[in-house]
mmCIF file of C-alpha atoms in Angstrom:
data_model
loop_
_atom_site.group_PDB
_atom_site.id
_atom_site.type_symbol
_atom_site.label_atom_id
_atom_site.label_comp_id
_atom_site.label_asym_id
_atom_site.label_seq_id
_atom_site.Cartn_x
_atom_site.Cartn_y
_atom_site.Cartn_z
ATOM 1 C CA UNK A 1 79.269 171.679 10.009
ATOM 2 C CA UNK A 2 78.557 174.490 7.248
ATOM 3 C CA UNK A 3 80.983 172.787 5.422
ATOM 4 C CA UNK A 4 79.020 169.503 5.300
ATOM 5 C CA UNK A 5 75.883 171.396 4.316
ATOM 6 C CA UNK A 6 77.638 173.659 1.427
ATOM 7 C CA UNK A 7 79.186 169.929 0.209
ATOM 8 C CA UNK A 8 75.439 168.999 0.529
ATOM 9 C CA UNK A 9 74.216 171.462 -1.479
ATOM 10 C CA UNK A 10 77.163 170.873 -4.261
ATOM 11 C CA UNK A 11 76.610 167.280 -4.229
ATOM 12 C CA UNK A 12 79.827 166.873 -3.287
ATOM 13 C CA UNK A 13 80.692 163.421 -1.443
ATOM 14 C CA UNK A 14 77.302 162.155 -1.789
ATOM 15 C CA UNK A 15 75.396 160.143 -4.208
ATOM 16 C CA UNK A 16 72.640 162.669 -4.221
ATOM 17 C CA UNK A 17 74.220 164.540 -7.505
ATOM 18 C CA UNK A 18 74.671 168.351 -7.897
ATOM 19 C CA UNK A 19 71.164 169.457 -7.552
ATOM 20 C CA UNK A 20 72.348 173.114 -5.893
ATOM 21 C CA UNK A 21 72.822 174.525 -9.044
ATOM 22 C CA UNK A 22 69.976 173.510 -10.515
ATOM 23 C CA UNK A 23 67.596 174.797 -7.645
ATOM 24 C CA UNK A 24 69.418 178.349 -7.948
ATOM 25 C CA UNK A 25 68.099 177.841 -11.961
ATOM 26 C CA UNK A 26 64.421 177.512 -11.045
ATOM 27 C CA UNK A 27 64.403 180.231 -8.318
ATOM 28 C CA UNK A 28 66.558 182.907 -10.905
ATOM 29 C CA UNK A 29 64.186 181.651 -13.609
ATOM 30 C CA UNK A 30 60.956 182.305 -11.740
ATOM 31 C CA UNK A 31 62.602 185.571 -10.449
ATOM 32 C CA UNK A 32 63.023 186.866 -14.093
ATOM 33 C CA UNK A 33 59.566 185.618 -15.400
ATOM 34 C CA UNK A 34 58.337 187.871 -12.289
ATOM 35 C CA UNK A 35 59.722 190.636 -13.085
ATOM 36 C CA UNK A 36 59.252 190.078 -16.622
ATOM 37 C CA UNK A 37 55.707 189.368 -16.994
ATOM 38 C CA UNK A 38 52.750 190.708 -15.359
ATOM 39 C CA UNK A 39 51.311 186.843 -15.510
ATOM 40 C CA UNK A 40 53.564 184.845 -13.966
ATOM 41 C CA UNK A 41 52.972 185.289 -10.447
ATOM 42 C CA UNK A 42 49.089 185.263 -10.871
ATOM 43 C CA UNK A 43 47.103 182.274 -8.232
ATOM 44 C CA UNK A 44 45.808 181.384 -12.001
ATOM 45 C CA UNK A 45 48.691 181.023 -13.854
ATOM 46 C CA UNK A 46 50.612 178.990 -10.329
ATOM 47 C CA UNK A 47 48.512 176.924 -10.337
ATOM 48 C CA UNK A 48 48.152 176.366 -14.238
ATOM 49 C CA UNK A 49 52.200 175.986 -13.642
ATOM 50 C CA UNK A 50 51.558 173.478 -10.997
ATOM 51 C CA UNK A 51 49.578 170.968 -13.461
ATOM 52 C CA UNK A 52 51.514 170.803 -15.873
ATOM 53 C CA UNK A 53 54.748 170.134 -14.440
ATOM 54 C CA UNK A 54 52.636 167.347 -12.569
ATOM 55 C CA UNK A 55 53.168 164.840 -15.330
ATOM 56 C CA UNK A 56 56.870 165.667 -16.521
ATOM 57 C CA UNK A 57 57.225 165.181 -12.359
ATOM 58 C CA UNK A 58 55.845 161.726 -12.549
ATOM 59 C CA UNK A 59 57.565 160.825 -15.627
ATOM 60 C CA UNK A 60 60.892 161.756 -15.002
ATOM 61 C CA UNK A 61 61.212 160.273 -11.380
ATOM 62 C CA UNK A 62 60.297 157.101 -13.014
ATOM 63 C CA UNK A 63 63.085 157.562 -15.518
ATOM 64 C CA UNK A 64 65.648 157.970 -12.983
ATOM 65 C CA UNK A 65 64.691 154.965 -11.897
ATOM 66 C CA UNK A 66 66.783 153.063 -14.863
ATOM 67 C CA UNK A 67 69.449 156.249 -15.439
ATOM 68 C CA UNK A 68 70.455 155.659 -12.265
ATOM 69 C CA UNK A 69 71.345 151.702 -13.014
ATOM 70 C CA UNK A 70 73.320 153.369 -16.339
ATOM 71 C CA UNK A 71 69.737 153.298 -18.541
ATOM 72 C CA UNK A 72 67.211 154.643 -20.430
ATOM 73 C CA UNK A 73 63.873 154.227 -21.281
ATOM 74 C CA UNK A 74 62.118 156.130 -24.539
ATOM 75 C CA UNK A 75 59.709 154.536 -23.866
ATOM 76 C CA UNK A 76 57.594 156.215 -21.729
ATOM 77 C CA UNK A 77 55.980 158.500 -23.918
ATOM 78 C CA UNK A 78 53.824 156.128 -25.693
ATOM 79 C CA UNK A 79 53.010 154.573 -22.883
ATOM 80 C CA UNK A 80 52.017 158.029 -21.482
ATOM 81 C CA UNK A 81 49.228 157.996 -24.536
ATOM 82 C CA UNK A 82 48.539 154.233 -24.493
ATOM 83 C CA UNK A 83 47.460 154.812 -20.658
ATOM 84 C CA UNK A 84 45.472 158.086 -21.994
ATOM 85 C CA UNK A 85 43.305 155.383 -24.803
ATOM 86 C CA UNK A 86 42.775 152.721 -22.200
ATOM 87 C CA UNK A 87 41.281 154.969 -19.826
ATOM 88 C CA UNK A 88 38.707 156.017 -23.312
ATOM 89 C CA UNK A 89 37.942 152.936 -24.173
ATOM 90 C CA UNK A 90 35.033 153.559 -21.624
ATOM 91 C CA UNK A 91 34.005 151.256 -18.726
ATOM 92 C CA UNK A 92 34.539 151.579 -15.291
ATOM 93 C CA UNK A 93 37.413 152.750 -13.601
ATOM 94 C CA UNK A 94 38.031 149.923 -11.030
ATOM 95 C CA UNK A 95 38.874 148.310 -14.154
ATOM 96 C CA UNK A 96 40.282 150.696 -16.150
ATOM 97 C CA UNK A 97 42.792 152.012 -13.912
ATOM 98 C CA UNK A 98 44.173 148.437 -12.498
ATOM 99 C CA UNK A 99 44.389 147.539 -16.484
ATOM 100 C CA UNK A 100 46.328 150.465 -17.113
ATOM 101 C CA UNK A 101 48.467 149.506 -14.557
ATOM 102 C CA UNK A 102 48.569 146.057 -15.433
ATOM 103 C CA UNK A 103 49.925 146.477 -19.043
ATOM 104 C CA UNK A 104 52.187 148.948 -17.630
ATOM 105 C CA UNK A 105 53.976 146.638 -15.549
ATOM 106 C CA UNK A 106 53.907 143.976 -18.375
ATOM 107 C CA UNK A 107 55.242 146.660 -20.737
ATOM 108 C CA UNK A 108 58.593 147.470 -18.025
ATOM 109 C CA UNK A 109 58.853 144.146 -17.761
ATOM 110 C CA UNK A 110 59.528 143.128 -21.361
ATOM 111 C CA UNK A 111 61.537 146.042 -22.166
ATOM 112 C CA UNK A 112 63.891 144.732 -18.496
ATOM 113 C CA UNK A 113 63.810 141.265 -20.330
ATOM 114 C CA UNK A 114 65.241 142.152 -23.297
ATOM 115 C CA UNK A 115 67.867 144.686 -21.906
ATOM 116 C CA UNK A 116 68.733 141.676 -19.512
ATOM 117 C CA UNK A 117 68.122 138.535 -20.851
ATOM 118 C CA UNK A 118 68.680 139.063 -24.603
ATOM 119 C CA UNK A 119 71.032 141.825 -23.917
ATOM 120 C CA UNK A 120 69.703 144.019 -26.465
ATOM 121 C CA UNK A 121 71.193 148.466 -25.924
ATOM 122 C CA UNK A 122 68.693 149.534 -23.629
ATOM 123 C CA UNK A 123 67.844 152.485 -25.971
ATOM 124 C CA UNK A 124 67.346 150.159 -28.634
ATOM 125 C CA UNK A 125 65.079 147.892 -26.741
ATOM 126 C CA UNK A 126 62.707 150.773 -25.770
ATOM 127 C CA UNK A 127 62.834 152.401 -28.905
ATOM 128 C CA UNK A 128 61.548 149.421 -30.529
ATOM 129 C CA UNK A 129 58.311 149.545 -27.010
ATOM 130 C CA UNK A 130 57.594 153.270 -28.156
ATOM 131 C CA UNK A 131 56.881 152.638 -31.937
ATOM 132 C CA UNK A 132 55.475 148.970 -30.813
ATOM 133 C CA UNK A 133 52.936 150.442 -28.453
ATOM 134 C CA UNK A 134 52.640 153.981 -30.979
ATOM 135 C CA UNK A 135 51.089 151.687 -33.633
ATOM 136 C CA UNK A 136 48.992 149.697 -30.932
ATOM 137 C CA UNK A 137 47.517 153.427 -29.320
ATOM 138 C CA UNK A 138 47.262 154.121 -32.918
ATOM 139 C CA UNK A 139 44.839 151.316 -33.733
ATOM 140 C CA UNK A 140 42.680 151.881 -30.342
ATOM 141 C CA UNK A 141 42.549 155.523 -30.392
ATOM 142 C CA UNK A 142 43.403 156.820 -33.913
ATOM 143 C CA UNK A 143 42.676 160.455 -32.740
ATOM 144 C CA UNK A 144 41.988 162.235 -29.570
ATOM 145 C CA UNK A 145 38.390 161.587 -27.764
ATOM 146 C CA UNK A 146 36.624 158.664 -25.929
ATOM 147 C CA UNK A 147 35.343 158.885 -22.531
ATOM 148 C CA UNK A 148 37.599 159.531 -19.409
ATOM 149 C CA UNK A 149 36.011 157.860 -16.169
ATOM 150 C CA UNK A 150 34.521 161.367 -14.274
ATOM 151 C CA UNK A 151 36.542 159.636 -10.972
ATOM 152 C CA UNK A 152 40.149 160.196 -12.876
ATOM 153 C CA UNK A 153 38.649 163.835 -13.751
ATOM 154 C CA UNK A 154 37.612 164.903 -10.990
ATOM 155 C CA UNK A 155 40.990 163.697 -9.159
ATOM 156 C CA UNK A 156 42.510 165.915 -11.055
ATOM 157 C CA UNK A 157 40.337 168.872 -11.001
ATOM 158 C CA UNK A 158 39.170 171.273 -8.343
ATOM 159 C CA UNK A 159 40.729 171.300 -4.875
ATOM 160 C CA UNK A 160 40.347 169.111 -1.461
ATOM 161 C CA UNK A 161 40.567 171.910 1.615
ATOM 162 C CA UNK A 162 41.308 175.280 -0.568
ATOM 163 C CA UNK A 163 44.322 172.733 -1.675
ATOM 164 C CA UNK A 164 44.926 172.649 -5.450
ATOM 165 C CA UNK A 165 45.322 168.921 -5.978
ATOM 166 C CA UNK A 166 47.374 168.166 -8.650
ATOM 167 C CA UNK A 167 49.573 169.144 -5.264
ATOM 168 C CA UNK A 168 48.215 165.892 -3.810
ATOM 169 C CA UNK A 169 49.105 163.987 -6.764
ATOM 170 C CA UNK A 170 52.685 165.284 -6.323
ATOM 171 C CA UNK A 171 52.761 164.637 -2.094
ATOM 172 C CA UNK A 172 51.391 160.809 -2.883
ATOM 173 C CA UNK A 173 54.389 160.475 -5.493
ATOM 174 C CA UNK A 174 57.290 161.779 -3.669
ATOM 175 C CA UNK A 175 56.473 159.511 -1.061
ATOM 176 C CA UNK A 176 55.737 156.357 -2.432
ATOM 177 C CA UNK A 177 59.196 157.251 -5.144
ATOM 178 C CA UNK A 178 61.358 158.320 -1.666
ATOM 179 C CA UNK A 179 60.550 155.344 0.173
ATOM 180 C CA UNK A 180 61.429 152.874 -3.014
ATOM 181 C CA UNK A 181 64.806 154.679 -3.876
ATOM 182 C CA UNK A 182 66.206 156.494 -0.808
ATOM 183 C CA UNK A 183 64.495 154.029 2.006
ATOM 184 C CA UNK A 184 64.483 150.681 0.845
ATOM 185 C CA UNK A 185 67.084 147.765 -0.032
ATOM 186 C CA UNK A 186 65.390 147.643 -3.454
ATOM 187 C CA UNK A 187 67.165 151.820 -3.762
ATOM 188 C CA UNK A 188 70.389 150.615 -2.175
ATOM 189 C CA UNK A 189 70.654 148.019 -4.979
ATOM 190 C CA UNK A 190 69.719 150.361 -7.773
ATOM 191 C CA UNK A 191 72.514 152.880 -6.871
ATOM 192 C CA UNK A 192 75.099 149.940 -5.762
ATOM 193 C CA UNK A 193 74.100 148.611 -9.927
ATOM 194 C CA UNK A 194 74.209 152.131 -11.410
ATOM 195 C CA UNK A 195 77.783 152.256 -9.222
ATOM 196 C CA UNK A 196 79.740 149.662 -10.376
ATOM 197 C CA UNK A 197 78.543 150.435 -14.141
ATOM 198 C CA UNK A 198 80.100 154.182 -13.973
ATOM 199 C CA UNK A 199 82.504 152.857 -12.962
ATOM 200 C CA UNK A 200 83.474 149.887 -15.720
ATOM 201 C CA UNK A 201 82.454 147.079 -13.399
ATOM 202 C CA UNK A 202 79.306 146.066 -14.179
ATOM 203 C CA UNK A 203 78.966 142.759 -12.210
ATOM 204 C CA UNK A 204 80.379 144.452 -9.046
ATOM 205 C CA UNK A 205 77.265 144.499 -7.373
ATOM 206 C CA UNK A 206 76.285 141.154 -8.116
ATOM 207 C CA UNK A 207 79.563 139.602 -7.818
ATOM 208 C CA UNK A 208 78.118 141.370 -3.153
ATOM 209 C CA UNK A 209 75.116 139.499 -4.468
ATOM 210 C CA UNK A 210 73.351 141.579 -5.449
ATOM 211 C CA UNK A 211 69.898 140.299 -8.114
ATOM 212 C CA UNK A 212 71.047 142.594 -10.436
ATOM 213 C CA UNK A 213 69.058 140.893 -13.693
ATOM 214 C CA UNK A 214 65.713 141.404 -10.908
ATOM 215 C CA UNK A 215 66.424 144.876 -10.085
ATOM 216 C CA UNK A 216 67.119 145.739 -13.845
ATOM 217 C CA UNK A 217 63.798 144.840 -15.041
ATOM 218 C CA UNK A 218 62.040 146.214 -11.707
ATOM 219 C CA UNK A 219 63.817 149.441 -12.103
ATOM 220 C CA UNK A 220 61.913 148.999 -15.635
ATOM 221 C CA UNK A 221 58.645 147.604 -14.258
ATOM 222 C CA UNK A 222 58.413 151.167 -11.758
ATOM 223 C CA UNK A 223 59.475 153.809 -14.799
ATOM 224 C CA UNK A 224 56.354 152.191 -16.698
ATOM 225 C CA UNK A 225 54.148 152.202 -14.003
ATOM 226 C CA UNK A 226 55.378 155.925 -13.457
ATOM 227 C CA UNK A 227 54.628 156.540 -16.588
ATOM 228 C CA UNK A 228 51.212 155.029 -16.687
ATOM 229 C CA UNK A 229 50.341 157.147 -13.412
ATOM 230 C CA UNK A 230 50.924 160.718 -15.438
ATOM 231 C CA UNK A 231 48.705 159.355 -18.527
ATOM 232 C CA UNK A 232 46.434 159.163 -16.389
ATOM 233 C CA UNK A 233 46.835 162.172 -14.881
ATOM 234 C CA UNK A 234 47.014 164.237 -18.486
ATOM 235 C CA UNK A 235 43.648 161.913 -19.140
ATOM 236 C CA UNK A 236 41.649 163.374 -16.661
ATOM 237 C CA UNK A 237 43.867 166.729 -17.214
ATOM 238 C CA UNK A 238 42.643 167.294 -21.586
ATOM 239 C CA UNK A 239 39.300 164.886 -20.422
ATOM 240 C CA UNK A 240 39.900 162.105 -23.564
ATOM 241 C CA UNK A 241 42.550 160.173 -25.162
ATOM 242 C CA UNK A 242 45.486 160.727 -27.168
ATOM 243 C CA UNK A 243 47.744 159.018 -29.330
ATOM 244 C CA UNK A 244 50.320 162.222 -29.368
ATOM 245 C CA UNK A 245 49.457 163.685 -25.612
ATOM 246 C CA UNK A 246 52.992 162.124 -24.541
ATOM 247 C CA UNK A 247 55.023 163.055 -27.474
ATOM 248 C CA UNK A 248 58.715 163.487 -26.962
ATOM 249 C CA UNK A 249 58.047 163.147 -22.884
ATOM 250 C CA UNK A 250 60.628 160.706 -23.063
ATOM 251 C CA UNK A 251 63.198 163.508 -23.738
ATOM 252 C CA UNK A 252 61.631 165.812 -21.587
ATOM 253 C CA UNK A 253 61.742 163.985 -18.646
ATOM 254 C CA UNK A 254 65.670 163.031 -19.496
ATOM 255 C CA UNK A 255 66.304 166.277 -19.511
ATOM 256 C CA UNK A 256 64.863 167.261 -16.516
ATOM 257 C CA UNK A 257 66.766 164.217 -14.730
ATOM 258 C CA UNK A 258 70.148 165.361 -16.355
ATOM 259 C CA UNK A 259 69.805 168.697 -14.953
ATOM 260 C CA UNK A 260 68.574 167.931 -11.344
ATOM 261 C CA UNK A 261 72.464 166.008 -11.273
ATOM 262 C CA UNK A 262 71.682 162.752 -11.939
ATOM 263 C CA UNK A 263 74.369 161.668 -13.932
ATOM 264 C CA UNK A 264 73.730 159.222 -17.051
ATOM 265 C CA UNK A 265 76.417 157.033 -16.502
ATOM 266 C CA UNK A 266 74.431 155.656 -13.568
ATOM 267 C CA UNK A 267 75.435 155.573 -9.383
ATOM 268 C CA UNK A 268 74.315 159.320 -8.193
ATOM 269 C CA UNK A 269 71.531 161.066 -8.368
ATOM 270 C CA UNK A 270 68.210 162.361 -5.522
ATOM 271 C CA UNK A 271 64.854 162.890 -5.979
ATOM 272 C CA UNK A 272 64.800 165.880 -5.207
ATOM 273 C CA UNK A 273 67.083 166.693 -7.753
ATOM 274 C CA UNK A 274 64.864 165.207 -10.657
ATOM 275 C CA UNK A 275 62.262 167.409 -8.827
ATOM 276 C CA UNK A 276 63.951 170.537 -9.558
ATOM 277 C CA UNK A 277 64.669 169.592 -12.859
ATOM 278 C CA UNK A 278 61.213 168.862 -14.008
ATOM 279 C CA UNK A 279 60.658 172.331 -12.340
ATOM 280 C CA UNK A 280 63.478 174.102 -14.093
ATOM 281 C CA UNK A 281 61.778 172.210 -17.343
ATOM 282 C CA UNK A 282 58.125 173.777 -16.469
ATOM 283 C CA UNK A 283 59.388 176.867 -15.351
ATOM 284 C CA UNK A 284 60.837 177.528 -19.152
ATOM 285 C CA UNK A 285 57.864 176.223 -21.152
ATOM 286 C CA UNK A 286 55.595 178.433 -18.841
ATOM 287 C CA UNK A 287 58.074 181.516 -19.181
ATOM 288 C CA UNK A 288 58.029 180.797 -23.421
ATOM 289 C CA UNK A 289 54.074 180.266 -23.377
ATOM 290 C CA UNK A 290 53.553 183.832 -21.711
ATOM 291 C CA UNK A 291 56.402 185.250 -24.295
ATOM 292 C CA UNK A 292 54.106 184.111 -27.474
ATOM 293 C CA UNK A 293 57.571 181.909 -28.530
ATOM 294 C CA UNK A 294 56.740 179.731 -31.477
ATOM 295 C CA UNK A 295 56.517 175.911 -30.391
ATOM 296 C CA UNK A 296 59.195 175.348 -33.148
ATOM 297 C CA UNK A 297 61.380 177.595 -31.144
ATOM 298 C CA UNK A 298 60.859 176.283 -27.824
ATOM 299 C CA UNK A 299 61.329 172.579 -29.167
ATOM 300 C CA UNK A 300 64.624 173.635 -30.997
ATOM 301 C CA UNK A 301 65.725 175.669 -27.118
ATOM 302 C CA UNK A 302 64.881 172.046 -25.814
ATOM 303 C CA UNK A 303 66.868 169.940 -27.822
ATOM 304 C CA UNK A 304 70.154 172.644 -27.193
ATOM 305 C CA UNK A 305 69.328 172.538 -23.386
ATOM 306 C CA UNK A 306 69.069 168.911 -23.528
ATOM 307 C CA UNK A 307 72.284 168.546 -25.461
ATOM 308 C CA UNK A 308 73.760 171.163 -23.175
ATOM 309 C CA UNK A 309 73.504 169.006 -19.860
ATOM 310 C CA UNK A 310 73.840 165.904 -21.711
ATOM 311 C CA UNK A 311 78.128 166.979 -23.186
ATOM 312 C CA UNK A 312 78.654 168.152 -19.687
ATOM 313 C CA UNK A 313 78.807 164.895 -18.655
ATOM 314 C CA UNK A 314 81.578 162.072 -19.511
ATOM 315 C CA UNK A 315 80.623 160.293 -22.329
ATOM 316 C CA UNK A 316 83.079 157.575 -21.454
ATOM 317 C CA UNK A 317 80.673 157.104 -18.311
ATOM 318 C CA UNK A 318 78.238 156.890 -20.720
ATOM 319 C CA UNK A 319 78.971 154.667 -23.013
ATOM 320 C CA UNK A 320 77.135 155.448 -26.023
#
């Protein structure tokens, strides 16, 4: 029994991925920051850390849907910015929020259609969508500003029963994503599709009766909707629409997913690992901010981390 728990912790013999090492890394970073800085362990900083981490956690979970099937979505950063621009247009919240999710679903559906029906590589398809959305967002909101609905702002700030509201966001996202990925036929099909792609048998799931094209398209829809949710959170936090707020979120999300043990080749990954990976990224960013590290150096470090975690995975399986 003990051996089984150890194997589970290191992701051996399961499709959850290696999440034990990132967990130890997150704990080590938190301990090092607690020792080296006085501000890290303060209540204000920990609350700020949770608030900073939440958009990345939400985006990384969405990114995991497409990575599990062996894809990538580079448009999520633009979806985030686009969502904040829509919310800041002014209008009733019961119109703007459904509109944000409707548009995000349409964006994801287009990405999925281009990948599955036009056979365009996911990187090219979603990179093109990234630039298309970036242009539309800058037309809608050339600079940050606008009026975000009060309900959106109130849902991000403050607390309920002494519990910070961002924690409720996290709990809700985890429940929904866990059900989709690990508690539904849809999630099982995603892992089956990705497993076949990773092993070089792209039609394996299809041959067993899985509607692979439909499920791949739905994975991209889910990814865009999670990015839109992150955009709603950020709009409430910054109290405006911002065409640049989603900049580089796609790379941070991919890095978080990879750190959490999800294989970029597809078929292997776990929700808890992705959350841990996002927390590692948030801890690093928080620590670099506390030590007044230059933003340019921070970007360089993030790039090196992405290169490292991707380099440790098999390029042959990634197909890049």
